[in-house]
Structures are given as C-alpha cells and as structure tokens.
Amino acid sequence: MTDGLPLAGAKRPCPVCGGARRAPFLDAHLDPARFTAATFASRKEPEFMRLPLSRCPDCDTVYAPRPPDPEFLARAYAGAAYDSGPEADRAGATYARLLAPFLRDLPVREVAVDVGAGNGALLPHLLRAGFARVVGIEPSREAIAAAAPAVRPYLREGVFTPEALREPGVGLVTVCMTLEHVPDPLALLRAAFTVLAPGGLAAVVVHDYRAPLNRLLGARSPIIDVEHLQLFSGDSIRAALSRCGFAVLAARRFANTYGLGYWARLLPLPGPVKKPLLAGLGATGLDRLPVGLPVGNLLAVGRKPGA
C-alpha cells in the first residue's frame, strides 16, 4: 500500500525491454482523500498525483516499478466517470486525419478495432475510411453510455484480448492514449499483433514525456498522473512495437486540436486563478474556440509482416 493505494507486492522490471536497471525519475505524490470517480477518467482536470516513477536507461521508458493491483485497476476503470465527449470527438477527427496516409495502401479493410475506444468517437471515421466493420473495446461503462446511439452498437465493454476478439480480416488496431494505463503494455501490443491479418497495422497514440512542453512543466505536466503506469518517448515506443514483431513505419509528434476551455483546464494554475478563467471563457463562448497545439503527443505505426 502507498497512502491507501493497493500496489503490486514485487517491483516489476521495465515493461518495454524487461531491464532491471532503474534511474530515479519522480517520487510519489498521492492523497487518497482526493481520489474520486474522475481519478481514473480520461481527459480529466489534472490532480497532480503520481506513483513513484523510474526511468529505464536501456530503452528510455519511464514507469512505475510497483503499479496498482490489477483487480483494483479493473474496478477503477470500469467505474470511471466520463465527461469528455467534445474532446473525444475532436481527438477522433485528429487521429483519423493522421491515419489517412497509412491506410491508403492497406491490403486488409474488413475490420478495424479501437482499443480503449471511450465513447467510440474514432469509429465513424474508420467506417468512412473504408472498413466494412468496426469494433470498439472500452472498460468504462459511463464512456459507453455516453456514445452516440448510432455508435453504441459497435462498442464492447471489457478488456482487449485475442480471445475476446474473434473477428477475421482485422486490418487495423488503434490504441489511442491507452498504452500508458495498462500493467503490461507489451501484452496489449502482442494481442494486437495476434489478431491482425498479415500486412495489417497497429497505430498507437501516446504521450511523449521528452516533448519540449512536458520537459518544461516537469512534475506539473498533466501527463504525470497516477493513472499512467508508464510513459514513452519516440525511442521507447519504437522499441515496444519492434519487440512485439512489428515493422515500425513511423513515430512522430503531432498537434492536438481542442476547445480553448479544455486547454485552460489543463493549466497548472491554483484554483482561485483557474476557476474565474474557466468561468470567463464559458461566459464568452471562447471555451469552444478550437485551438491546435503541439503539446507532446506522438503517433507510432507498426505493420505486421507478411502481406
């Protein structure tokens, strides 16, 4: 236990390369009294709580050597709150735009799978990209309930495993802002490799802790969060895909577009300053103004050999 949070008993090695060497990164900062249904929710306002974090000097992954107990995590994500519909819709549009060049020559377009699909915002874009069927897998009941009625039938509650998905002809698996949250990220990528048809693609969106803004903010960056069991750089996400059998096609940063109000929510400001700022943006309608910023996320794409 760390301040009331149930942690795994033994320290794990690096979740990407399996190395045992660790360099200190950040000490723990936890307050159980501040845990709410939003603590394990997506796109929440930053709480600035974190597990003890180390950095692997061999593959450049930052990770929590002792992540929370898997059963605790399963319950936390299943019951997590959800209030990020507009942001999810904007993210889905961004991800679809970034994926378009990689899909042009995709040999298999029968099924696309989105892991950690949230409210399924990406799925309509994948249908428009030419996939015959789409499947979104999401553990949060509230996220699924928030999906548009036309999208909800495509969503399945649960955790992604090859056994849970027996769809032939999977040409694409997307894993957007999810790989940081799972105790074994390589197990998820290997599951994606297993279900993909030869020549199929895995597209992963992750936070890049080495991006300039995240390095500038340090411990006050929104990506330093109790939800995140590991954080990646360009080098470490390439290593993760390669170790799971993928030929890495790209690992590049991109700009996100969200409403100005959402960007303001992420600012590391004290409450007495942030609350009137958010209220002012809402009163003027400026909170909905779309703004694109390179905040330090990256897209990595890997191809399963054998097309």
JSON list of N, CA and C in Angstrom, two decimals, residues 1 4 20 31 38 46 90 92 98 115 118 130 141 144 161 172-173 183 201 226 231 238 241 262 286 299:
[
{"chain": "A", "resi": 1, "resn": "MET", "atom": "N", "xyz": [0.84, -1.21, 0.00]},
{"chain": "A", "resi": 1, "resn": "MET", "atom": "CA", "xyz": [0.00, 0.00, 0.00]},
{"chain": "A", "resi": 1, "resn": "MET", "atom": "C", "xyz": [0.88, 1.26, 0.00]},
{"chain": "A", "resi": 4, "resn": "GLY", "atom": "N", "xyz": [-2.73, 4.34, 0.96]},
{"chain": "A", "resi": 4, "resn": "GLY", "atom": "CA", "xyz": [-4.05, 3.78, 0.74]},
{"chain": "A", "resi": 4, "resn": "GLY", "atom": "C", "xyz": [-4.28, 3.17, -0.63]},
{"chain": "A", "resi": 20, "resn": "ALA", "atom": "N", "xyz": [16.34, -4.51, -15.64]},
{"chain": "A", "resi": 20, "resn": "ALA", "atom": "CA", "xyz": [16.20, -4.31, -14.19]},
{"chain": "A", "resi": 20, "resn": "ALA", "atom": "C", "xyz": [16.86, -3.03, -13.72]},
{"chain": "A", "resi": 31, "resn": "ASP", "atom": "N", "xyz": [-2.62, 11.48, -2.52]},
{"chain": "A", "resi": 31, "resn": "ASP", "atom": "CA", "xyz": [-3.52, 11.91, -1.45]},
{"chain": "A", "resi": 31, "resn": "ASP", "atom": "C", "xyz": [-4.82, 11.14, -1.62]},
{"chain": "A", "resi": 38, "resn": "ALA", "atom": "N", "xyz": [-13.43, 10.44, -10.97]},
{"chain": "A", "resi": 38, "resn": "ALA", "atom": "CA", "xyz": [-12.72, 11.04, -12.09]},
{"chain": "A", "resi": 38, "resn": "ALA", "atom": "C", "xyz": [-11.23, 10.73, -12.09]},
{"chain": "A", "resi": 46, "resn": "PRO", "atom": "N", "xyz": [-6.29, 17.99, -14.31]},
{"chain": "A", "resi": 46, "resn": "PRO", "atom": "CA", "xyz": [-5.14, 17.39, -13.61]},
{"chain": "A", "resi": 46, "resn": "PRO", "atom": "C", "xyz": [-5.29, 17.44, -12.09]},
{"chain": "A", "resi": 90, "resn": "ARG", "atom": "N", "xyz": [-13.13, 15.66, -31.03]},
{"chain": "A", "resi": 90, "resn": "ARG", "atom": "CA", "xyz": [-12.03, 16.36, -31.70]},
{"chain": "A", "resi": 90, "resn": "ARG", "atom": "C", "xyz": [-10.82, 15.45, -31.85]},
{"chain": "A", "resi": 92, "resn": "GLY", "atom": "N", "xyz": [-10.85, 12.17, -32.08]},
{"chain": "A", "resi": 92, "resn": "GLY", "atom": "CA", "xyz": [-11.14, 11.19, -33.12]},
{"chain": "A", "resi": 92, "resn": "GLY", "atom": "C", "xyz": [-10.88, 11.74, -34.50]},
{"chain": "A", "resi": 98, "resn": "LEU", "atom": "N", "xyz": [-4.53, 11.81, -39.14]},
{"chain": "A", "resi": 98, "resn": "LEU", "atom": "CA", "xyz": [-3.15, 11.32, -39.08]},
{"chain": "A", "resi": 98, "resn": "LEU", "atom": "C", "xyz": [-3.02, 9.92, -39.67]},
{"chain": "A", "resi": 115, "resn": "VAL", "atom": "N", "xyz": [-8.99, 0.06, -29.45]},
{"chain": "A", "resi": 115, "resn": "VAL", "atom": "CA", "xyz": [-8.82, -0.41, -28.06]},
{"chain": "A", "resi": 115, "resn": "VAL", "atom": "C", "xyz": [-8.79, 0.80, -27.14]},
{"chain": "A", "resi": 118, "resn": "GLY", "atom": "N", "xyz": [-13.30, 4.61, -25.57]},
{"chain": "A", "resi": 118, "resn": "GLY", "atom": "CA", "xyz": [-14.07, 5.69, -24.96]},
{"chain": "A", "resi": 118, "resn": "GLY", "atom": "C", "xyz": [-15.50, 5.68, -25.47]},
{"chain": "A", "resi": 130, "resn": "GLY", "atom": "N", "xyz": [-13.31, 3.26, -45.11]},
{"chain": "A", "resi": 130, "resn": "GLY", "atom": "CA", "xyz": [-13.47, 2.10, -45.98]},
{"chain": "A", "resi": 130, "resn": "GLY", "atom": "C", "xyz": [-13.52, 0.76, -45.30]},
{"chain": "A", "resi": 141, "resn": "ARG", "atom": "N", "xyz": [-18.04, 1.80, -18.27]},
{"chain": "A", "resi": 141, "resn": "ARG", "atom": "CA", "xyz": [-19.47, 1.75, -18.58]},
{"chain": "A", "resi": 141, "resn": "ARG", "atom": "C", "xyz": [-20.01, 3.14, -18.90]},
{"chain": "A", "resi": 144, "resn": "ILE", "atom": "N", "xyz": [-19.19, 4.20, -22.50]},
{"chain": "A", "resi": 144, "resn": "ILE", "atom": "CA", "xyz": [-20.06, 3.53, -23.48]},
{"chain": "A", "resi": 144, "resn": "ILE", "atom": "C", "xyz": [-21.45, 4.16, -23.45]},
{"chain": "A", "resi": 161, "resn": "THR", "atom": "N", "xyz": [-8.39, -8.65, -25.50]},
{"chain": "A", "resi": 161, "resn": "THR", "atom": "CA", "xyz": [-7.56, -9.85, -25.55]},
{"chain": "A", "resi": 161, "resn": "THR", "atom": "C", "xyz": [-7.83, -10.54, -26.89]},
{"chain": "A", "resi": 172, "resn": "LEU", "atom": "N", "xyz": [-6.66, -3.20, -39.01]},
{"chain": "A", "resi": 172, "resn": "LEU", "atom": "CA", "xyz": [-6.16, -2.08, -38.22]},
{"chain": "A", "resi": 172, "resn": "LEU", "atom": "C", "xyz": [-6.56, -2.26, -36.77]},
{"chain": "A", "resi": 173, "resn": "VAL", "atom": "N", "xyz": [-5.59, -2.05, -35.87]},
{"chain": "A", "resi": 173, "resn": "VAL", "atom": "CA", "xyz": [-5.87, -1.95, -34.43]},
{"chain": "A", "resi": 173, "resn": "VAL", "atom": "C", "xyz": [-5.31, -0.61, -33.97]},
{"chain": "A", "resi": 183, "resn": "PRO", "atom": "N", "xyz": [-1.05, -2.50, -17.08]},
{"chain": "A", "resi": 183, "resn": "PRO", "atom": "CA", "xyz": [0.13, -3.00, -16.37]},
{"chain": "A", "resi": 183, "resn": "PRO", "atom": "C", "xyz": [1.17, -3.64, -17.29]},
{"chain": "A", "resi": 201, "resn": "LEU", "atom": "N", "xyz": [-2.06, -3.07, -39.69]},
{"chain": "A", "resi": 201, "resn": "LEU", "atom": "CA", "xyz": [-1.37, -2.01, -38.97]},
{"chain": "A", "resi": 201, "resn": "LEU", "atom": "C", "xyz": [-1.83, -1.91, -37.53]},
{"chain": "A", "resi": 226, "resn": "VAL", "atom": "N", "xyz": [-1.39, 9.69, -11.69]},
{"chain": "A", "resi": 226, "resn": "VAL", "atom": "CA", "xyz": [-1.49, 8.38, -11.04]},
{"chain": "A", "resi": 226, "resn": "VAL", "atom": "C", "xyz": [-2.03, 7.31, -11.97]},
{"chain": "A", "resi": 231, "resn": "LEU", "atom": "N", "xyz": [5.31, 5.86, -19.26]},
{"chain": "A", "resi": 231, "resn": "LEU", "atom": "CA", "xyz": [5.31, 6.95, -20.22]},
{"chain": "A", "resi": 231, "resn": "LEU", "atom": "C", "xyz": [6.40, 6.66, -21.25]},
{"chain": "A", "resi": 238, "resn": "ARG", "atom": "N", "xyz": [9.01, 2.98, -30.22]},
{"chain": "A", "resi": 238, "resn": "ARG", "atom": "CA", "xyz": [9.55, 2.19, -31.33]},
{"chain": "A", "resi": 238, "resn": "ARG", "atom": "C", "xyz": [10.04, 0.83, -30.82]},
{"chain": "A", "resi": 241, "resn": "LEU", "atom": "N", "xyz": [7.02, -1.54, -30.09]},
{"chain": "A", "resi": 241, "resn": "LEU", "atom": "CA", "xyz": [6.44, -2.13, -31.29]},
{"chain": "A", "resi": 241, "resn": "LEU", "atom": "C", "xyz": [7.38, -3.19, -31.90]},
{"chain": "A", "resi": 262, "resn": "TYR", "atom": "N", "xyz": [-10.87, 23.56, -22.75]},
{"chain": "A", "resi": 262, "resn": "TYR", "atom": "CA", "xyz": [-10.18, 22.34, -22.33]},
{"chain": "A", "resi": 262, "resn": "TYR", "atom": "C", "xyz": [-8.71, 22.59, -22.08]},
{"chain": "A", "resi": 286, "resn": "LEU", "atom": "N", "xyz": [-15.80, 31.54, -25.62]},
{"chain": "A", "resi": 286, "resn": "LEU", "atom": "CA", "xyz": [-14.45, 31.27, -26.11]},
{"chain": "A", "resi": 286, "resn": "LEU", "atom": "C", "xyz": [-13.96, 29.88, -25.72]},
{"chain": "A", "resi": 299, "resn": "LEU", "atom": "N", "xyz": [2.25, 9.78, -32.54]},
{"chain": "A", "resi": 299, "resn": "LEU", "atom": "CA", "xyz": [1.65, 8.64, -33.22]},
{"chain": "A", "resi": 299, "resn": "LEU", "atom": "C", "xyz": [2.76, 7.70, -33.67]}
]
